[in-house]
Short mmCIF file of C-alpha atoms in Angstrom, two decimals:
data_model
loop_
_atom_site.label_atom_id
_atom_site.label_comp_id
_atom_site.label_asym_id
_atom_site.label_seq_id
_atom_site.Cartn_x
_atom_site.Cartn_y
_atom_site.Cartn_z
CA UNK A 527 113.84 345.60 220.86
CA UNK A 528 114.69 343.77 217.61
CA UNK A 529 113.95 345.82 214.52
CA UNK A 530 111.93 344.05 211.74
CA UNK A 531 113.90 344.15 208.53
CA UNK A 532 111.52 343.46 205.61
CA UNK A 533 114.49 343.30 203.17
CA UNK A 534 116.24 340.41 204.93
CA UNK A 535 115.73 336.89 204.06
CA UNK A 536 113.66 336.27 207.15
CA UNK A 537 111.59 339.39 206.54
CA UNK A 538 110.90 338.45 202.97
CA UNK A 539 109.80 334.87 203.98
CA UNK A 540 107.49 336.34 206.68
CA UNK A 541 105.84 338.70 204.13
CA UNK A 542 105.45 335.75 201.65
CA UNK A 543 103.90 333.47 204.27
CA UNK A 544 101.64 336.25 205.64
CA UNK A 545 100.32 337.17 202.18
CA UNK A 546 99.82 333.51 201.32
CA UNK A 547 97.82 332.87 204.47
CA UNK A 548 95.75 335.99 203.83
CA UNK A 549 95.01 334.88 200.24
CA UNK A 550 94.12 331.34 201.52
CA UNK A 551 91.68 332.73 204.01
CA UNK A 552 90.07 335.03 201.44
CA UNK A 553 89.74 332.13 198.93
CA UNK A 554 88.35 329.75 201.60
CA UNK A 555 85.80 332.32 202.76
CA UNK A 556 84.77 333.04 199.16
CA UNK A 557 84.42 329.25 198.44
CA UNK A 558 82.22 328.76 201.50
CA UNK A 559 80.21 331.87 200.91
CA UNK A 560 79.56 331.11 197.24
CA UNK A 561 78.76 327.38 197.68
CA UNK A 562 74.98 327.88 198.30
CA UNK A 563 74.82 330.08 195.10
CA UNK A 564 76.70 327.44 193.10
CA UNK A 565 74.52 324.58 194.36
CA UNK A 566 71.40 326.66 193.51
CA UNK A 567 72.76 327.33 189.99
CA UNK A 568 73.45 323.63 189.57
CA UNK A 569 69.92 322.73 190.59
CA UNK A 570 68.47 325.34 188.24
CA UNK A 571 70.44 323.97 185.31
CA UNK A 572 69.46 320.45 186.10
CA UNK A 573 65.80 321.42 186.30
CA UNK A 574 66.07 323.41 183.04
CA UNK A 575 67.52 320.32 181.25
CA UNK A 576 64.83 318.00 182.54
CA UNK A 577 62.21 320.46 181.32
CA UNK A 578 64.00 320.88 177.98
CA UNK A 579 64.12 317.02 177.51
CA UNK A 580 60.33 317.01 178.02
CA UNK A 581 59.89 319.92 175.54
CA UNK A 582 59.03 322.40 178.26
CA UNK A 583 61.43 325.21 177.55
CA UNK A 584 61.65 328.41 179.58
CA UNK A 585 63.80 331.46 179.02
CA UNK A 586 63.84 332.98 182.50
CA UNK A 587 65.48 331.34 185.44
CA UNK A 588 62.81 332.72 187.67
CA UNK A 589 60.20 330.63 185.68
CA UNK A 590 62.07 327.26 186.02
CA UNK A 591 61.26 326.37 189.64
CA UNK A 592 57.57 327.26 189.16
CA UNK A 593 57.18 325.15 185.99
CA UNK A 594 59.18 322.36 187.50
CA UNK A 595 57.02 322.21 190.58
CA UNK A 596 53.89 322.30 188.40
CA UNK A 597 54.77 319.69 185.89
CA UNK A 598 57.43 317.42 187.22
CA UNK A 599 57.07 314.71 189.88
CA UNK A 600 60.45 313.23 190.95
CA UNK A 601 60.43 309.61 192.04
CA UNK A 602 63.09 307.13 193.14
CA UNK A 603 63.32 303.78 191.45
CA UNK A 604 65.05 300.59 192.57
CA UNK A 605 66.83 299.69 189.25
CA UNK A 606 67.05 295.93 190.09
CA UNK A 607 63.28 295.52 190.69
CA UNK A 608 61.81 298.50 188.78
CA UNK A 609 59.79 299.40 191.70
CA UNK A 610 59.37 302.93 193.24
CA UNK A 611 61.13 303.42 196.58
CA UNK A 612 59.66 305.69 199.31
CA UNK A 613 61.39 307.84 201.96
CA UNK A 614 64.64 308.67 200.22
CA UNK A 615 64.86 312.37 200.73
CA UNK A 616 67.92 314.11 199.44
CA UNK A 617 69.08 311.08 197.36
CA UNK A 618 72.07 311.95 195.15
CA UNK A 619 72.93 309.24 192.54
CA UNK A 620 76.53 310.56 192.00
CA UNK A 621 77.24 310.38 195.75
CA UNK A 622 75.59 306.95 195.96
CA UNK A 623 77.60 305.55 193.04
CA UNK A 624 80.80 306.09 195.04
CA UNK A 625 79.49 304.53 198.27
CA UNK A 626 79.99 300.81 198.54
CA UNK A 627 76.84 300.52 200.69
CA UNK A 628 74.73 302.23 197.92
CA UNK A 629 76.30 301.18 194.68
CA UNK A 630 76.66 298.25 192.30
CA UNK A 631 79.90 297.19 190.63
CA UNK A 632 79.33 296.70 186.98
CA UNK A 633 81.00 293.71 185.31
CA UNK A 634 83.41 294.75 182.56
CA UNK A 635 81.60 292.79 179.90
CA UNK A 636 78.26 294.63 180.82
CA UNK A 637 79.76 298.05 181.24
CA UNK A 638 79.09 299.54 177.78
CA UNK A 639 78.74 303.08 179.39
CA UNK A 640 82.32 302.78 180.87
CA UNK A 641 81.24 303.97 184.41
CA UNK A 642 82.35 300.96 186.46
CA UNK A 643 79.86 301.56 189.27
CA UNK A 644 76.30 302.90 189.64
CA UNK A 645 73.91 303.75 192.34
CA UNK A 646 71.29 300.98 193.23
CA UNK A 647 68.66 303.55 192.79
CA UNK A 648 67.87 306.36 190.25
CA UNK A 649 65.77 309.39 190.27
CA UNK A 650 63.12 309.48 187.49
CA UNK A 651 60.87 312.38 186.61
CA UNK A 652 57.19 311.95 185.79
CA UNK A 653 56.01 314.74 183.51
CA UNK A 654 52.41 315.85 184.00
CA UNK A 655 50.09 317.34 181.41
CA UNK A 656 47.54 320.15 182.12
CA UNK A 657 45.20 317.65 183.69
CA UNK A 658 47.77 316.14 185.98
CA UNK A 659 48.24 312.98 184.03
CA UNK A 660 51.73 311.62 183.34
CA UNK A 661 52.50 311.93 179.61
CA UNK A 662 56.21 311.55 179.67
CA UNK A 663 58.98 310.00 181.81
CA UNK A 664 62.42 311.67 181.91
CA UNK A 665 65.33 309.33 182.81
CA UNK A 666 68.96 310.34 183.69
CA UNK A 667 71.76 308.60 181.76
CA UNK A 668 75.52 309.02 181.78
CA UNK A 669 78.58 307.37 180.19
CA UNK A 670 82.12 307.92 179.12
CA UNK A 671 82.94 309.78 175.97
CA UNK A 672 86.35 310.53 174.53
CA UNK A 673 87.50 312.99 177.24
CA UNK A 674 84.71 313.08 179.87
CA UNK A 675 81.71 311.41 181.52
CA UNK A 676 78.63 312.72 179.65
CA UNK A 677 75.48 313.41 181.66
CA UNK A 678 72.07 313.74 180.02
CA UNK A 679 68.37 313.14 180.22
CA UNK A 680 66.13 311.11 177.96
CA UNK A 681 62.39 311.77 177.79
CA UNK A 682 60.11 308.80 176.80
CA UNK A 683 56.52 308.50 176.02
CA UNK A 684 54.40 306.50 178.48
CA UNK A 685 54.97 303.43 176.19
CA UNK A 686 58.51 303.31 177.63
CA UNK A 687 59.86 303.01 174.11
CA UNK A 688 59.45 306.11 172.03
CA UNK A 689 61.92 309.03 172.63
CA UNK A 690 60.38 312.42 173.04
CA UNK A 691 63.69 314.31 173.42
CA UNK A 692 67.11 314.27 174.95
CA UNK A 693 69.56 316.71 176.45
CA UNK A 694 73.19 316.63 177.45
CA UNK A 695 73.93 319.09 180.20
CA UNK A 696 77.36 318.25 181.44
CA UNK A 697 80.29 317.00 179.25
CA UNK A 698 83.80 317.91 178.44
CA UNK A 699 84.04 316.67 174.84
CA UNK A 700 85.89 318.56 172.06
CA UNK A 701 84.23 321.84 171.13
CA UNK A 702 82.80 321.77 167.63
CA UNK A 703 83.15 317.88 167.43
CA UNK A 704 82.13 315.72 170.25
CA UNK A 705 80.83 318.80 172.13
CA UNK A 706 78.03 318.91 169.59
CA UNK A 707 76.14 316.42 171.69
CA UNK A 708 74.93 319.56 173.49
CA UNK A 709 73.62 321.01 170.19
CA UNK A 710 69.80 321.09 170.08
CA UNK A 711 69.84 320.44 166.35
CA UNK A 712 71.48 317.04 166.89
CA UNK A 713 69.50 316.17 169.96
CA UNK A 714 66.34 316.79 167.90
CA UNK A 715 67.23 313.80 165.69
CA UNK A 716 66.25 311.48 168.57
CA UNK A 717 62.60 312.70 168.74
CA UNK A 718 60.25 309.81 167.67
CA UNK A 719 62.87 307.16 167.60
CA UNK A 720 62.18 303.73 169.19
CA UNK A 721 64.41 302.07 171.72
CA UNK A 722 63.16 298.51 171.27
CA UNK A 723 61.76 296.37 168.46
CA UNK A 724 58.42 294.46 168.64
CA UNK A 725 60.18 291.66 170.60
CA UNK A 726 61.40 294.00 173.19
CA UNK A 727 65.08 293.86 172.01
CA UNK A 728 67.06 297.05 172.43
CA UNK A 729 67.92 298.08 168.89
CA UNK A 730 68.40 301.88 168.82
CA UNK A 731 71.57 302.67 166.89
CA UNK A 732 73.64 305.87 166.93
CA UNK A 733 76.42 306.18 164.41
CA UNK A 734 77.62 306.82 160.95
CA UNK A 735 74.68 306.27 158.47
CA UNK A 736 72.35 305.05 161.25
CA UNK A 737 69.82 307.69 160.37
CA UNK A 738 68.82 305.55 157.37
CA UNK A 739 66.79 303.62 159.79
CA UNK A 740 64.00 306.10 160.38
CA UNK A 741 62.49 304.11 163.23
CA UNK A 742 65.58 303.15 165.32
CA UNK A 743 68.50 305.07 163.93
CA UNK A 744 70.24 308.44 164.65
CA UNK A 745 73.23 309.70 162.62
CA UNK A 746 76.37 310.06 164.66
CA UNK A 747 78.42 313.22 165.03
CA UNK A 748 80.82 314.00 162.15
CA UNK A 749 84.36 313.78 163.23
CA UNK A 750 83.54 312.51 166.72
CA UNK A 751 83.55 308.71 166.47
CA UNK A 752 84.54 308.10 170.11
CA UNK A 753 81.96 310.53 171.48
CA UNK A 754 79.22 308.92 169.32
CA UNK A 755 80.34 305.43 170.56
CA UNK A 756 79.99 306.81 174.12
CA UNK A 757 76.48 307.97 173.50
CA UNK A 758 75.59 304.56 172.02
CA UNK A 759 77.21 302.91 174.99
CA UNK A 760 75.20 304.97 177.42
CA UNK A 761 71.94 304.01 175.67
CA UNK A 762 73.06 300.32 175.57
CA UNK A 763 73.61 300.20 179.29
CA UNK A 764 70.92 302.42 180.78
CA UNK A 765 68.09 300.86 178.60
CA UNK A 766 69.25 297.33 179.23
CA UNK A 767 68.06 295.02 182.04
CA UNK A 768 71.04 296.29 184.10
CA UNK A 769 69.71 299.90 183.87
CA UNK A 770 66.20 300.99 183.43
CA UNK A 771 65.01 297.89 181.64
CA UNK A 772 63.03 296.41 184.65
CA UNK A 773 61.30 299.78 185.31
CA UNK A 774 60.36 300.25 181.63
CA UNK A 775 59.02 296.73 181.46
CA UNK A 776 56.66 297.38 184.32
CA UNK A 777 55.75 300.73 182.66
CA UNK A 778 54.79 298.97 179.42
CA UNK A 779 52.73 296.40 181.14
CA UNK A 780 50.91 298.98 183.23
CA UNK A 781 52.38 297.90 186.59
#
């Protein structure tokens, strides 16, 4: 019988490979086992931010699902027509944006958000009051900043023009600079601003000194010019006719 020598080169390699395989199995099992919890956490964070954009803030995670179910009605919209679409259970805009069968390639001259492609459809969230009437609409937006793609929600009044609130819930901008897009104090500056002028032209402006326009302007983030431009680009795209424009037009005319 051949004696195993752990101090030999072969023995050392065997131990290294065995330990590596064991660690790989442990990591794989942990990843698979934790995935449902991670997905549940992501869903909770998403619902929290939708509620926050609508001014419905909760402190306990246990309250989020209940309030969301009571006050939020998710719907799917065809961005090209602005019409609601039925029977699209488990729709995921991020997955659809990468699928040639479900996405739209954005022309470079129209891609102010810097995202290249988007899904043909989008999930919107109708916010209900105590009487079950829709009093806000929360729309998802995203666009490229300095370092990352920034994901957020914008809540509008039923006129499809007046901003009630915004949140940014996923971004990788510089902490203390561009990362301040997640600061509720800066987000609060959007409340009451109008996206469009009386002729329906998109005129909201986000940048240095823009806050002087008390109707359509929001001051940009100090020391974060590129992030601020990314926010402006996101608004320019998602509230144009290439984004939610057709849907908001129908909303304003009561269709």
